[in-house]
mmCIF file of C-alpha atoms in Angstrom:
data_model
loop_
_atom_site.group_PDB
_atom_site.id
_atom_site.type_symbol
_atom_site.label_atom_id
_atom_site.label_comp_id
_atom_site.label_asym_id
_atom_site.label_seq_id
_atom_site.Cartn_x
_atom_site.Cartn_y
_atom_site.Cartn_z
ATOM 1 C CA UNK J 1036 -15.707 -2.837 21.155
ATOM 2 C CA UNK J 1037 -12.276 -3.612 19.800
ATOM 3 C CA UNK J 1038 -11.261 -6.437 18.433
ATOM 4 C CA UNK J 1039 -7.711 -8.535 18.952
ATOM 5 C CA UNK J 1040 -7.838 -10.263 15.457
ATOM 6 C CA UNK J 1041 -8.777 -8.660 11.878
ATOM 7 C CA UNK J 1042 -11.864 -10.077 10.372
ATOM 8 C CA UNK J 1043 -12.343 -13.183 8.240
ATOM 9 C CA UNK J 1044 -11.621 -12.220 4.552
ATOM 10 C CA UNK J 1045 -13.356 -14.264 2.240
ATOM 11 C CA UNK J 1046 -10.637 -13.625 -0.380
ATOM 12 C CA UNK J 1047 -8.690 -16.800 -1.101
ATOM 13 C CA UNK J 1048 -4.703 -16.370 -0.494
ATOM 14 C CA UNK J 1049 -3.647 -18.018 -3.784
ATOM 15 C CA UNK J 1050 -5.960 -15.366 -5.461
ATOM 16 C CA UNK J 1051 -3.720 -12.873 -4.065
ATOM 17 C CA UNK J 1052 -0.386 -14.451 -4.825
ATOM 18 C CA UNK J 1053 -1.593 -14.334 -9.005
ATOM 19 C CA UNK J 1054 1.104 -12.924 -11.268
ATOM 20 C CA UNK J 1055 -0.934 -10.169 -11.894
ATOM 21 C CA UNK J 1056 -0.967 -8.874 -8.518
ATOM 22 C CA UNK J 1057 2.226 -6.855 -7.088
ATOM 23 C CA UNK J 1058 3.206 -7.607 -3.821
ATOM 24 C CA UNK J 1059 5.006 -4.995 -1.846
ATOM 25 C CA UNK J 1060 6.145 -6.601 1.571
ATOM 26 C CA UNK J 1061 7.834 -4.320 4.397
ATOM 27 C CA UNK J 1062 11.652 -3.773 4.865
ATOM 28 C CA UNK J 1063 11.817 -1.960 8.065
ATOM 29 C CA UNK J 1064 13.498 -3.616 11.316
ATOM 30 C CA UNK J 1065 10.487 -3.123 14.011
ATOM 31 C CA UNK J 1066 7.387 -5.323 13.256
ATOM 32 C CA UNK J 1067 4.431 -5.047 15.841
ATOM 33 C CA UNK J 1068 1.160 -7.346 15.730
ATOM 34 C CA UNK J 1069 2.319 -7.630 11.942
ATOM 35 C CA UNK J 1070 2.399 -4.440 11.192
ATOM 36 C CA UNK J 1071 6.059 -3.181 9.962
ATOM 37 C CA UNK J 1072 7.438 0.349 9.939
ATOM 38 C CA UNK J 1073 8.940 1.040 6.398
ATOM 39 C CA UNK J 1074 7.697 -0.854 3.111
ATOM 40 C CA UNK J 1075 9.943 -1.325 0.264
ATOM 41 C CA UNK J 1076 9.805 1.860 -2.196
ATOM 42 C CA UNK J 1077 11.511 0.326 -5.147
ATOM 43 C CA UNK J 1078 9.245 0.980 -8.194
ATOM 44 C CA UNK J 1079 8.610 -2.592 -9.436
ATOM 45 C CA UNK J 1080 9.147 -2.774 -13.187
ATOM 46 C CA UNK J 1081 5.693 -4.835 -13.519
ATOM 47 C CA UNK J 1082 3.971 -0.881 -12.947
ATOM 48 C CA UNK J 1083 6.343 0.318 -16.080
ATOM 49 C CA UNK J 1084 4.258 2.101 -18.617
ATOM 50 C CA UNK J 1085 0.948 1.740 -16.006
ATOM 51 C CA UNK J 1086 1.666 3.888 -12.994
ATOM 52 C CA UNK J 1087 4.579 6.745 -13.065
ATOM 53 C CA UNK J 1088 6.765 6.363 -10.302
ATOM 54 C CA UNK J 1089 6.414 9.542 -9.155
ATOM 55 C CA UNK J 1090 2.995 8.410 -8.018
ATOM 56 C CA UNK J 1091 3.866 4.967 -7.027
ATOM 57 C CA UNK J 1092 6.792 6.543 -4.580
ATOM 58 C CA UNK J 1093 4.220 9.499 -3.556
ATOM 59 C CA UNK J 1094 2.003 6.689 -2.402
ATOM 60 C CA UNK J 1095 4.431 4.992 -0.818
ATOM 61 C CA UNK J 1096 6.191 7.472 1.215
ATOM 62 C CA UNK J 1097 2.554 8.534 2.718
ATOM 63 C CA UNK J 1098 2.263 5.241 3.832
ATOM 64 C CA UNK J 1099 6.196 5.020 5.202
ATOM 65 C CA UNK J 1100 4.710 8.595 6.920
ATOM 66 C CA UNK J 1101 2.276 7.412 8.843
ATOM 67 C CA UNK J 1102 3.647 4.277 9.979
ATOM 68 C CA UNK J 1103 6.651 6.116 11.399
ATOM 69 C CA UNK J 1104 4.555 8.256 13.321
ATOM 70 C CA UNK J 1105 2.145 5.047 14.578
ATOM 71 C CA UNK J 1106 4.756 2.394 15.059
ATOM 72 C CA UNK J 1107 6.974 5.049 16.925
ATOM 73 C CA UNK J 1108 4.269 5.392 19.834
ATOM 74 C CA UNK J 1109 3.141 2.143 19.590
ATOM 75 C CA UNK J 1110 6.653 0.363 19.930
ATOM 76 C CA UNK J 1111 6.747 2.783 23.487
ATOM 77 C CA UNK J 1112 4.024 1.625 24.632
ATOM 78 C CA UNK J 1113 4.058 -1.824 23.827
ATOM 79 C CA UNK J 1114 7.375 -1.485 26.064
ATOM 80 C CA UNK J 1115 5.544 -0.154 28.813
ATOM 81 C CA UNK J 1116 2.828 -2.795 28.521
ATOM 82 C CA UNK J 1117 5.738 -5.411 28.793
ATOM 83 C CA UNK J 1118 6.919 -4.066 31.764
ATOM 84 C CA UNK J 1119 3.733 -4.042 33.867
ATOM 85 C CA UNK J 1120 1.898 -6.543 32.541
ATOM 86 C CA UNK J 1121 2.886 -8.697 35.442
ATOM 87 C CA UNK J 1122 1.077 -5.428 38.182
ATOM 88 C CA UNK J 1123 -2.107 -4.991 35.809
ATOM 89 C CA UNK J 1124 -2.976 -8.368 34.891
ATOM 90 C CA UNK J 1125 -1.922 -8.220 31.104
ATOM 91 C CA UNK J 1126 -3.868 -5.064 31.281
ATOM 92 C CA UNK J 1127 -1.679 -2.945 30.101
ATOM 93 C CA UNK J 1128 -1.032 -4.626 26.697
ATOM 94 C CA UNK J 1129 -4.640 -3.426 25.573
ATOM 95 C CA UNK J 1130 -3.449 0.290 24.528
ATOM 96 C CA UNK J 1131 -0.640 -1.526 22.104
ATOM 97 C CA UNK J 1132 -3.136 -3.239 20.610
ATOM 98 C CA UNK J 1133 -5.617 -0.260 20.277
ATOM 99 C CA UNK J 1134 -3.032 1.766 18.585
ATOM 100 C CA UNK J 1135 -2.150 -1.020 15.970
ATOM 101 C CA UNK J 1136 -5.699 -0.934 15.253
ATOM 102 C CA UNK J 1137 -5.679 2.831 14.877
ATOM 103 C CA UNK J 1138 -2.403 2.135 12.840
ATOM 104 C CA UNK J 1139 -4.245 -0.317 9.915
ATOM 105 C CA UNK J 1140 -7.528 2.005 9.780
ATOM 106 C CA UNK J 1141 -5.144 4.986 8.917
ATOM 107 C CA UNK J 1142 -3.319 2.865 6.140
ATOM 108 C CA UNK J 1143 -6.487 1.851 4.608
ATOM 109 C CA UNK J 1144 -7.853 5.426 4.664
ATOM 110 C CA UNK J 1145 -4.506 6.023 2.573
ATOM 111 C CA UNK J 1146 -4.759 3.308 0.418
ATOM 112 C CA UNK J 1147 -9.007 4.465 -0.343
ATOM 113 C CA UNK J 1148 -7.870 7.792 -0.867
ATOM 114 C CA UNK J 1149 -5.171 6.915 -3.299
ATOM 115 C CA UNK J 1150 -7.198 4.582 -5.186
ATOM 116 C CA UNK J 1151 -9.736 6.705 -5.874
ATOM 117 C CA UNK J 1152 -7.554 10.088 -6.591
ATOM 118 C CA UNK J 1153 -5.206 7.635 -9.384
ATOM 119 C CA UNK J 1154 -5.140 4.089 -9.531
ATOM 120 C CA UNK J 1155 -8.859 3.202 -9.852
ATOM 121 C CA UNK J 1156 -9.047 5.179 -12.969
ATOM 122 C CA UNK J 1157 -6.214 3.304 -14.680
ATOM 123 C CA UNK J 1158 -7.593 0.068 -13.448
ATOM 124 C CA UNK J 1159 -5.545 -0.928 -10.482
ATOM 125 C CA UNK J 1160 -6.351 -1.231 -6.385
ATOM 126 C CA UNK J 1161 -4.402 -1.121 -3.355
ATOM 127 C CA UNK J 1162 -5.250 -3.218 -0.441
ATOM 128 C CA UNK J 1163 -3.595 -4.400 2.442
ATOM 129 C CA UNK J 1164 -3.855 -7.709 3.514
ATOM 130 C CA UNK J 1165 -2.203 -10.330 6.247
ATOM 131 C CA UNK J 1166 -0.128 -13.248 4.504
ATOM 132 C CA UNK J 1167 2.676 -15.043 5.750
ATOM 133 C CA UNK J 1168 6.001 -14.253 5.636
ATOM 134 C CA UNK J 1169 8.493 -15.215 2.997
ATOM 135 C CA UNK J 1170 11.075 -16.896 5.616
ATOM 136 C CA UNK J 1171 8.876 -17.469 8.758
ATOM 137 C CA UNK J 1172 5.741 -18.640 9.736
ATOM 138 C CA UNK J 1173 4.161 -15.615 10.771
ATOM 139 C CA UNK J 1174 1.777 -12.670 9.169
ATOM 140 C CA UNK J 1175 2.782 -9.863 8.489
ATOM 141 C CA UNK J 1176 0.697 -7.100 6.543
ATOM 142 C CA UNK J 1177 1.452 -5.990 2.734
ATOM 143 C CA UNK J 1178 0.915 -3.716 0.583
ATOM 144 C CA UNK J 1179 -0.305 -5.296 -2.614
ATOM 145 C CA UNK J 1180 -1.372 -3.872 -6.129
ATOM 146 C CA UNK J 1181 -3.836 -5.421 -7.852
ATOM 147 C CA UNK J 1182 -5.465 -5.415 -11.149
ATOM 148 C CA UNK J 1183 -9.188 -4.514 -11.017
ATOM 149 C CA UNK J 1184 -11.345 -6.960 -14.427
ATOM 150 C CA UNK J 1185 -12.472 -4.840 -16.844
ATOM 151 C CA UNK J 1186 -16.573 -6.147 -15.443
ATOM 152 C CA UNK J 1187 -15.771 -4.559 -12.142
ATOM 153 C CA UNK J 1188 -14.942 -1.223 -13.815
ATOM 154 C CA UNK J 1189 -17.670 -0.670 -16.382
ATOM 155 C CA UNK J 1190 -20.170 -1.954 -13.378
ATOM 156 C CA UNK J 1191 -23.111 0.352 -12.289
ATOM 157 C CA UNK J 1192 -23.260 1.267 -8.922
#
């Protein structure tokens, strides 16, 4: 069964926001449940001398990828939905919602893979998290880079 809202992380939001952590917030003009199509590829100078930015902008542009392709569809038929939801009882805005889904699992499956092929062995993480937006009270998802403690990397399995 599907579910409308993303689970309760037990990660507190002012852990996130640390100056360690890189934040990488979206800059594309279509946001759906959150979920924006474009984030910002600008190598941050915080990664200088950790990541190259041939990888960081690698990474990034897979992500951009996909959400292109997921967005697209989903903007369509979040349209759709809008249109008869009055005939189908609110109905039809199920499928938007099911592809936005579809949309976040595909990012993280990004992000896991890219972790593990580079940034896990230099001792960062990507994960992708809800906070609120810089100029509005609503969520949005981002992209943010964070620094993994020497424990967690040296621990056994």
């Amino acid at each position: 069964m599907w579910q409308v809202q993303d689970e309760i992380e037990s990660t507190d939001q002012h852990e996130l926001l640390n100056d360690e952590n890189i934040i990488i917030r979206s800059s594309g003009n279509i946001t759906i449940f959150g979920l924006c199509n474009k984030y910002n590829t600008t190598y941050p100078t915080q990664l200088t001398a950790k990541v190259a930015p041939e990888e960081f902008s690698e990474t990034i542009n897979k992500i951009n990828k996909e959400l292109r392709k997921n967005i697209d569809f989903t903007w369509k038929a979040l349209l759709l939905g809008c249109l008869c939801c009055c005939c189908s009882c609110g109905m039809t805005m199920i499928p938007p919602l099911l592809l936005n889904n579809k949309a976040k699992r595909q990012m993280k499956k990004i992000l896991d893979w890219e972790n593990t092929r580079v940034y896990n062995k230099i001792g960062l993480n990507w994960i992708l998290r809800r906070l609120p937006c810089e100029r509005s009270p609503m969520l949005e998802y981002v992209l943010i880079l964070e620094k993994v403690r020497q424990e967690q990397i040296l621990a056994v399995d």
